[in-house]
PDB file of C-alpha atoms and ligand atoms in Angstrom:
ATOM      1  CA  MET Y   1      -9.388  17.393  12.633  1.00  0.00           C
ATOM      2  CA  LYS Y   2      -8.611  14.204  14.522  1.00  0.00           C
ATOM      3  CA  VAL Y   3      -8.524  11.229  12.097  1.00  0.00           C
ATOM      4  CA  VAL Y   4      -7.838   7.616  13.042  1.00  0.00           C
ATOM      5  CA  LEU Y   5      -5.596   5.451  10.860  1.00  0.00           C
ATOM      6  CA  ALA Y   6      -6.894   1.947  10.442  1.00  0.00           C
ATOM      7  CA  SER Y   7      -3.550   0.316  11.099  1.00  0.00           C
ATOM      8  CA  LYS Y   8      -1.337  -0.889  13.950  1.00  0.00           C
ATOM      9  CA  ASN Y   9       1.806  -0.085  12.033  1.00  0.00           C
ATOM     10  CA  PRO Y  10       3.711   2.968  13.269  1.00  0.00           C
ATOM     11  CA  HIS Y  11       5.687   3.112   9.984  1.00  0.00           C
ATOM     12  CA  LYS Y  12       2.487   3.659   8.048  1.00  0.00           C
ATOM     13  CA  LEU Y  13       1.497   6.427  10.508  1.00  0.00           C
ATOM     14  CA  VAL Y  14       4.771   8.240   9.868  1.00  0.00           C
ATOM     15  CA  GLU Y  15       4.550   7.910   6.078  1.00  0.00           C
ATOM     16  CA  ILE Y  16       0.907   8.955   5.764  1.00  0.00           C
ATOM     17  CA  SER Y  17       1.176  11.731   8.388  1.00  0.00           C
ATOM     18  CA  GLN Y  18       3.901  13.423   6.330  1.00  0.00           C
ATOM     19  CA  ILE Y  19       1.215  14.325   3.814  1.00  0.00           C
ATOM     20  CA  THR Y  20      -1.922  14.583   5.904  1.00  0.00           C
ATOM     21  CA  GLU Y  21      -0.450  16.842   8.576  1.00  0.00           C
ATOM     22  CA  LYS Y  22       0.035  19.479   5.879  1.00  0.00           C
ATOM     23  CA  PHE Y  23      -3.700  19.961   5.731  1.00  0.00           C
ATOM     24  CA  GLY Y  24      -4.381  19.863   9.432  1.00  0.00           C
ATOM     25  CA  PHE Y  25      -5.250  16.207  10.054  1.00  0.00           C
ATOM     26  CA  GLN Y  26      -4.109  14.962  13.431  1.00  0.00           C
ATOM     27  CA  LEU Y  27      -3.602  11.320  12.584  1.00  0.00           C
ATOM     28  CA  VAL Y  28      -3.688   8.689  15.343  1.00  0.00           C
ATOM     29  CA  LEU Y  29      -3.267   4.929  15.165  1.00  0.00           C
ATOM     30  CA  GLN Y  30      -6.330   2.846  16.059  1.00  0.00           C
ATOM     31  CA  SER Y  31      -4.208   1.151  18.725  1.00  0.00           C
ATOM     32  CA  GLU Y  32      -3.572   4.516  20.424  1.00  0.00           C
ATOM     33  CA  LEU Y  33      -7.355   4.741  20.909  1.00  0.00           C
ATOM     34  CA  GLY Y  34      -7.509   1.212  22.336  1.00  0.00           C
ATOM     35  CA  VAL Y  35      -9.166  -0.168  19.232  1.00  0.00           C
ATOM     36  CA  ASP Y  36      -7.863  -3.682  18.665  1.00  0.00           C
ATOM     37  CA  ILE Y  37      -9.826  -4.958  15.734  1.00  0.00           C
ATOM     38  CA  ASP Y  38      -8.421  -6.999  12.915  1.00  0.00           C
ATOM     39  CA  VAL Y  39     -10.728  -6.464  10.016  1.00  0.00           C
ATOM     40  CA  GLU Y  40     -11.099  -9.568   7.848  1.00  0.00           C
ATOM     41  CA  GLU Y  41     -10.294  -8.504   4.310  1.00  0.00           C
ATOM     42  CA  THR Y  42     -12.937 -10.337   2.310  1.00  0.00           C
ATOM     43  CA  GLY Y  43     -12.945  -8.090  -0.763  1.00  0.00           C
ATOM     44  CA  THR Y  44     -11.501  -8.944  -4.135  1.00  0.00           C
ATOM     45  CA  THR Y  45     -10.358  -5.407  -4.932  1.00  0.00           C
ATOM     46  CA  PHE Y  46      -8.061  -2.926  -3.152  1.00  0.00           C
ATOM     47  CA  GLU Y  47     -11.035  -0.493  -3.101  1.00  0.00           C
ATOM     48  CA  GLU Y  48     -13.297  -2.956  -1.222  1.00  0.00           C
ATOM     49  CA  ASN Y  49     -10.703  -3.981   1.361  1.00  0.00           C
ATOM     50  CA  SER Y  50      -9.595  -0.443   2.064  1.00  0.00           C
ATOM     51  CA  LEU Y  51     -13.238   0.640   2.490  1.00  0.00           C
ATOM     52  CA  GLN Y  52     -13.921  -2.294   4.856  1.00  0.00           C
ATOM     53  CA  LYS Y  53     -10.983  -1.343   7.080  1.00  0.00           C
ATOM     54  CA  ALA Y  54     -11.844   2.394   7.152  1.00  0.00           C
ATOM     55  CA  MET Y  55     -15.559   1.739   7.911  1.00  0.00           C
ATOM     56  CA  ALA Y  56     -14.822  -0.725  10.727  1.00  0.00           C
ATOM     57  CA  VAL Y  57     -12.447   1.658  12.477  1.00  0.00           C
ATOM     58  CA  MET Y  58     -14.721   4.701  11.922  1.00  0.00           C
ATOM     59  CA  ARG Y  59     -17.624   2.739  13.509  1.00  0.00           C
ATOM     60  CA  ALA Y  60     -15.457   1.553  16.434  1.00  0.00           C
ATOM     61  CA  THR Y  61     -14.167   5.051  17.275  1.00  0.00           C
ATOM     62  CA  GLY Y  62     -16.826   7.418  16.016  1.00  0.00           C
ATOM     63  CA  LEU Y  63     -14.104   9.404  14.328  1.00  0.00           C
ATOM     64  CA  PRO Y  64     -13.254  10.027  10.640  1.00  0.00           C
ATOM     65  CA  ALA Y  65     -10.937   7.270   9.510  1.00  0.00           C
ATOM     66  CA  LEU Y  66      -8.270   6.586   6.902  1.00  0.00           C
ATOM     67  CA  ALA Y  67      -7.275   3.132   5.661  1.00  0.00           C
ATOM     68  CA  ASP Y  68      -4.990   1.847   2.943  1.00  0.00           C
ATOM     69  CA  ASP Y  69      -4.813  -1.432   1.085  1.00  0.00           C
ATOM     70  CA  SER Y  70      -1.928  -2.299  -1.160  1.00  0.00           C
ATOM     71  CA  GLY Y  71      -0.128  -5.062  -2.996  1.00  0.00           C
ATOM     72  CA  ILE Y  72       1.795  -6.181  -6.047  1.00  0.00           C
ATOM     73  CA  ALA Y  73       0.092  -7.323  -9.284  1.00  0.00           C
ATOM     74  CA  VAL Y  74       2.094  -9.334 -11.778  1.00  0.00           C
ATOM     75  CA  ASP Y  75       0.912  -9.175 -15.400  1.00  0.00           C
ATOM     76  CA  ALA Y  76       2.056 -12.721 -16.299  1.00  0.00           C
ATOM     77  CA  LEU Y  77       0.126 -14.085 -13.275  1.00  0.00           C
ATOM     78  CA  ASN Y  78      -3.058 -12.266 -14.318  1.00  0.00           C
ATOM     79  CA  GLY Y  79      -2.645  -9.740 -11.516  1.00  0.00           C
ATOM     80  CA  GLU Y  80      -1.740 -12.156  -8.773  1.00  0.00           C
ATOM     81  CA  PRO Y  81      -0.925 -11.927  -5.865  1.00  0.00           C
ATOM     82  CA  GLY Y  82      -2.853  -8.588  -5.922  1.00  0.00           C
ATOM     83  CA  VAL Y  83      -5.073  -8.181  -2.852  1.00  0.00           C
ATOM     84  CA  TYR Y  84      -3.552 -11.361  -1.438  1.00  0.00           C
ATOM     85  CA  SER Y  85       0.039 -10.028  -1.446  1.00  0.00           C
ATOM     86  CA  ALA Y  86       0.347 -10.022   2.335  1.00  0.00           C
ATOM     87  CA  ARG Y  87      -1.018 -13.586   2.466  1.00  0.00           C
ATOM     88  CA  TYR Y  88       0.589 -14.925  -0.773  1.00  0.00           C
ATOM     89  CA  GLY Y  89       0.862 -18.692  -0.715  1.00  0.00           C
ATOM     90  CA  PHE Y  90      -1.664 -18.805   2.163  1.00  0.00           C
ATOM     91  CA  ASP Y  91       1.074 -20.398   4.304  1.00  0.00           C
ATOM     92  CA  GLU Y  92       1.284 -18.932   7.793  1.00  0.00           C
ATOM     93  CA  SER Y  93       4.932 -19.990   8.109  1.00  0.00           C
ATOM     94  CA  LEU Y  94       5.952 -17.649   5.290  1.00  0.00           C
ATOM     95  CA  ASP Y  95       7.302 -14.197   6.146  1.00  0.00           C
ATOM     96  CA  ASP Y  96       7.855 -11.302   3.746  1.00  0.00           C
ATOM     97  CA  TRP Y  97      11.097 -12.899   2.537  1.00  0.00           C
ATOM     98  CA  GLY Y  98       9.394 -16.280   2.030  1.00  0.00           C
ATOM     99  CA  ARG Y  99       6.611 -14.695   0.011  1.00  0.00           C
ATOM    100  CA  LEU Y 100       9.128 -12.829  -2.154  1.00  0.00           C
ATOM    101  CA  GLN Y 101      10.960 -16.121  -2.835  1.00  0.00           C
ATOM    102  CA  LEU Y 102       7.645 -17.776  -3.723  1.00  0.00           C
ATOM    103  CA  LEU Y 103       6.838 -15.046  -6.250  1.00  0.00           C
ATOM    104  CA  LEU Y 104      10.308 -15.417  -7.837  1.00  0.00           C
ATOM    105  CA  LYS Y 105       9.774 -19.184  -8.039  1.00  0.00           C
ATOM    106  CA  ASN Y 106       6.293 -18.820  -9.560  1.00  0.00           C
ATOM    107  CA  THR Y 107       7.628 -16.452 -12.209  1.00  0.00           C
ATOM    108  CA  GLU Y 108      10.758 -18.432 -13.039  1.00  0.00           C
ATOM    109  CA  GLN Y 109       9.409 -19.419 -16.473  1.00  0.00           C
ATOM    110  CA  VAL Y 110       8.268 -15.877 -17.318  1.00  0.00           C
ATOM    111  CA  PRO Y 111      10.770 -14.570 -19.902  1.00  0.00           C
ATOM    112  CA  ASP Y 112      12.542 -11.249 -19.698  1.00  0.00           C
ATOM    113  CA  GLY Y 113      10.464  -8.578 -21.388  1.00  0.00           C
ATOM    114  CA  GLN Y 114       7.264 -10.075 -19.997  1.00  0.00           C
ATOM    115  CA  ARG Y 115       7.938  -9.525 -16.312  1.00  0.00           C
ATOM    116  CA  GLN Y 116       5.897  -6.336 -15.856  1.00  0.00           C
ATOM    117  CA  ALA Y 117       4.362  -5.742 -12.406  1.00  0.00           C
ATOM    118  CA  GLN Y 118       2.613  -2.922 -10.555  1.00  0.00           C
ATOM    119  CA  PHE Y 119       2.417  -1.894  -6.926  1.00  0.00           C
ATOM    120  CA  VAL Y 120      -1.097  -0.602  -6.232  1.00  0.00           C
ATOM    121  CA  CYS Y 121      -2.376   1.355  -3.244  1.00  0.00           C
ATOM    122  CA  VAL Y 122      -5.931   2.497  -2.501  1.00  0.00           C
ATOM    123  CA  ILE Y 123      -6.531   4.891   0.406  1.00  0.00           C
ATOM    124  CA  THR Y 124     -10.010   5.466   1.747  1.00  0.00           C
ATOM    125  CA  PHE Y 125     -11.259   8.356   3.938  1.00  0.00           C
ATOM    126  CA  VAL Y 126     -14.621   7.954   5.623  1.00  0.00           C
ATOM    127  CA  THR Y 127     -16.540  10.112   8.104  1.00  0.00           C
ATOM    128  CA  PRO Y 128     -19.362   9.260  10.547  1.00  0.00           C
ATOM    129  CA  GLU Y 129     -21.530  11.583   8.418  1.00  0.00           C
ATOM    130  CA  GLY Y 130     -21.217   9.253   5.453  1.00  0.00           C
ATOM    131  CA  GLU Y 131     -18.507  10.823   3.372  1.00  0.00           C
ATOM    132  CA  VAL Y 132     -16.428   8.313   1.391  1.00  0.00           C
ATOM    133  CA  ILE Y 133     -13.351   9.474  -0.564  1.00  0.00           C
ATOM    134  CA  GLN Y 134     -11.020   7.006  -2.294  1.00  0.00           C
ATOM    135  CA  ALA Y 135      -7.709   7.565  -4.050  1.00  0.00           C
ATOM    136  CA  ARG Y 136      -5.678   5.032  -6.069  1.00  0.00           C
ATOM    137  CA  GLY Y 137      -1.961   5.144  -6.868  1.00  0.00           C
ATOM    138  CA  GLU Y 138       0.200   2.833  -8.945  1.00  0.00           C
ATOM    139  CA  ILE Y 139       3.853   2.410  -9.846  1.00  0.00           C
ATOM    140  CA  HIS Y 140       4.788   0.311 -12.894  1.00  0.00           C
ATOM    141  CA  GLY Y 141       7.968  -1.729 -13.074  1.00  0.00           C
ATOM    142  CA  GLU Y 142       9.355  -5.244 -13.646  1.00  0.00           C
ATOM    143  CA  LEU Y 143      10.197  -8.239 -11.508  1.00  0.00           C
ATOM    144  CA  THR Y 144      13.894  -8.958 -11.205  1.00  0.00           C
ATOM    145  CA  ARG Y 145      15.226 -12.528 -10.971  1.00  0.00           C
ATOM    146  CA  GLU Y 146      17.091 -11.956  -7.726  1.00  0.00           C
ATOM    147  CA  PRO Y 147      16.525  -9.679  -4.726  1.00  0.00           C
ATOM    148  CA  ARG Y 148      18.541  -6.463  -4.720  1.00  0.00           C
ATOM    149  CA  GLY Y 149      18.765  -3.727  -2.058  1.00  0.00           C
ATOM    150  CA  GLU Y 150      18.285  -3.444   1.666  1.00  0.00           C
ATOM    151  CA  ASN Y 151      15.660  -0.645   1.990  1.00  0.00           C
ATOM    152  CA  GLY Y 152      11.914  -0.793   1.928  1.00  0.00           C
ATOM    153  CA  PHE Y 153       9.967  -3.948   2.820  1.00  0.00           C
ATOM    154  CA  GLY Y 154       7.862  -6.712   1.278  1.00  0.00           C
ATOM    155  CA  TYR Y 155       8.518  -7.149  -2.444  1.00  0.00           C
ATOM    156  CA  ASP Y 156      10.730  -4.067  -2.846  1.00  0.00           C
ATOM    157  CA  PRO Y 157      13.962  -6.046  -3.425  1.00  0.00           C
ATOM    158  CA  ILE Y 158      12.491  -7.690  -6.582  1.00  0.00           C
ATOM    159  CA  PHE Y 159      10.652  -4.667  -7.981  1.00  0.00           C
ATOM    160  CA  TYR Y 160      12.769  -2.919 -10.627  1.00  0.00           C
ATOM    161  CA  TYR Y 161      11.729   0.601 -11.480  1.00  0.00           C
ATOM    162  CA  PRO Y 162      13.202   1.470 -14.926  1.00  0.00           C
ATOM    163  CA  PRO Y 163      13.398   5.291 -14.498  1.00  0.00           C
ATOM    164  CA  PHE Y 164      15.668   4.719 -11.448  1.00  0.00           C
ATOM    165  CA  GLY Y 165      17.532   1.818 -13.005  1.00  0.00           C
ATOM    166  CA  LYS Y 166      17.219   0.190  -9.589  1.00  0.00           C
ATOM    167  CA  THR Y 167      14.842  -1.772  -7.410  1.00  0.00           C
ATOM    168  CA  THR Y 168      12.721   0.163  -4.922  1.00  0.00           C
ATOM    169  CA  ALA Y 169      14.830  -1.411  -2.181  1.00  0.00           C
ATOM    170  CA  GLU Y 170      17.963   0.217  -3.609  1.00  0.00           C
ATOM    171  CA  VAL Y 171      16.738   3.816  -3.195  1.00  0.00           C
ATOM    172  CA  SER Y 172      15.967   5.954  -0.108  1.00  0.00           C
ATOM    173  CA  SER Y 173      12.450   6.045   1.230  1.00  0.00           C
ATOM    174  CA  GLU Y 174      12.218   9.719   0.165  1.00  0.00           C
ATOM    175  CA  MET Y 175      13.079   8.798  -3.432  1.00  0.00           C
ATOM    176  CA  LYS Y 176      10.653   5.883  -3.402  1.00  0.00           C
ATOM    177  CA  HIS Y 177       7.856   8.011  -1.933  1.00  0.00           C
ATOM    178  CA  GLN Y 178       8.134  10.519  -4.829  1.00  0.00           C
ATOM    179  CA  VAL Y 179       7.033   7.904  -7.332  1.00  0.00           C
ATOM    180  CA  SER Y 180       5.457   5.096  -5.268  1.00  0.00           C
ATOM    181  CA  HIS Y 181       1.906   3.799  -5.362  1.00  0.00           C
ATOM    182  CA  ARG Y 182       1.375   5.014  -1.765  1.00  0.00           C
ATOM    183  CA  GLY Y 183       2.919   8.418  -2.490  1.00  0.00           C
ATOM    184  CA  ASN Y 184       0.754   8.748  -5.625  1.00  0.00           C
ATOM    185  CA  ALA Y 185      -2.415   7.679  -3.848  1.00  0.00           C
ATOM    186  CA  LEU Y 186      -1.715  10.198  -1.093  1.00  0.00           C
ATOM    187  CA  ARG Y 187      -1.200  12.981  -3.614  1.00  0.00           C
ATOM    188  CA  VAL Y 188      -4.543  12.114  -5.326  1.00  0.00           C
ATOM    189  CA  LEU Y 189      -6.227  11.903  -1.916  1.00  0.00           C
ATOM    190  CA  ARG Y 190      -4.935  15.359  -0.997  1.00  0.00           C
ATOM    191  CA  GLU Y 191      -6.496  16.857  -4.135  1.00  0.00           C
ATOM    192  CA  LYS Y 192      -9.797  15.066  -3.530  1.00  0.00           C
ATOM    193  CA  LEU Y 193      -9.887  16.192   0.134  1.00  0.00           C
ATOM    194  CA  LYS Y 194      -9.256  19.737  -0.978  1.00  0.00           C
ATOM    195  CA  GLU Y 195     -12.091  19.569  -3.526  1.00  0.00           C
ATOM    196  CA  ALA Y 196     -14.404  18.203  -0.833  1.00  0.00           C
ATOM    197  CA  GLY Y 197     -13.444  21.006   1.610  1.00  0.00           C
ATOM    198  CA  TYR Y 198     -11.553  18.898   4.149  1.00  0.00           C
ATOM    199  CA  ALA Y 199      -8.196  20.548   3.427  1.00  0.00           C
ATOM    200  CA  ASP Y 200      -7.243  23.944   2.132  1.00  0.00           C
ATOM    201  CA  LYS Y 201      -3.546  23.475   1.423  1.00  0.00           C
TER     202      LYS Y 201
HETATM  203  P1  IMP U 301      -1.557  -4.495   3.332  1.00  0.00           P
HETATM  204  O1  IMP U 301      -0.831  -4.017   4.556  1.00  0.00           O
HETATM  205  O2  IMP U 301      -2.738  -5.371   3.598  1.00  0.00           O
HETATM  206  O3  IMP U 301      -1.905  -3.334   2.412  1.00  0.00           O
HETATM  207  O4  IMP U 301      -0.567  -5.491   2.579  1.00  0.00           O
HETATM  208  C1  IMP U 301       0.208  -5.069   1.574  1.00  0.00           C
HETATM  209  C2  IMP U 301       1.234  -6.102   1.162  1.00  0.00           C
HETATM  210  O5  IMP U 301       1.656  -5.798  -0.185  1.00  0.00           O
HETATM  211  C3  IMP U 301       2.476  -6.071   2.023  1.00  0.00           C
HETATM  212  O6  IMP U 301       2.517  -7.099   2.914  1.00  0.00           O
HETATM  213  C4  IMP U 301       3.614  -6.189   1.016  1.00  0.00           C
HETATM  214  O7  IMP U 301       3.938  -7.530   0.863  1.00  0.00           O
HETATM  215  C5  IMP U 301       3.024  -5.696  -0.290  1.00  0.00           C
HETATM  216  N1  IMP U 301       3.384  -4.294  -0.496  1.00  0.00           N
HETATM  217  C6  IMP U 301       2.580  -3.214  -0.448  1.00  0.00           C
HETATM  218  N2  IMP U 301       3.229  -2.068  -0.657  1.00  0.00           N
HETATM  219  C7  IMP U 301       4.547  -2.424  -0.844  1.00  0.00           C
HETATM  220  C8  IMP U 301       5.715  -1.674  -1.056  1.00  0.00           C
HETATM  221  O8  IMP U 301       5.731  -0.448  -1.117  1.00  0.00           O
HETATM  222  N3  IMP U 301       6.833  -2.390  -1.157  1.00  0.00           N
HETATM  223  C9  IMP U 301       6.871  -3.731  -1.075  1.00  0.00           C
HETATM  224  N4  IMP U 301       5.792  -4.490  -0.834  1.00  0.00           N
HETATM  225  C10 IMP U 301       4.630  -3.836  -0.737  1.00  0.00           C
END
């Protein structure tokens, strides 16, 4: 089945395809189909934003669509930046590194032992026939005080995962994927798609 991924990011395509190709989805990027829409994420939950993106791309292409929405939620900041992780600080001049530094600064006063944080990912599958399937994955860790590691992206260098004894930027992408929010969401999605009859493996 041809399924369009609501993203322009080839890295996401590779990561998500690794799982979805196993059950016969032929995943294509929206940009490969000439769809150049930037969906405004107006929701306040990962579920809402991921659904908005999947619906918009499904409507624009007439094909079943997959979308993900993800971010980091810090306990001591009442779950911030959460759905605003990619826009944290609301300062256009900030890049991933700038946002990471801002998060470190805003948690400077948070003592050790109270620096718990989660990466969250919600993946949504929708079809033109009205099927909606959502899967959520999380990974629980702690914020470091300084960036460590060269792998990954975004907030990985300051996300310490205790079972590894390392940040998620200090491990390979394969190792991260085995425990990550996105990996976990994809594994849940796979089970739900099987139950709904979209995948048999
Ligand atoms: P999205 O592309 O709208 O889902 O934005 C997600 C944002 O959350 C990214 O810009 C990253 O800053 C952050 N994020 C999500 N997943 C990860 C991850 O696996 N590692 C590091 N940062 C992440």
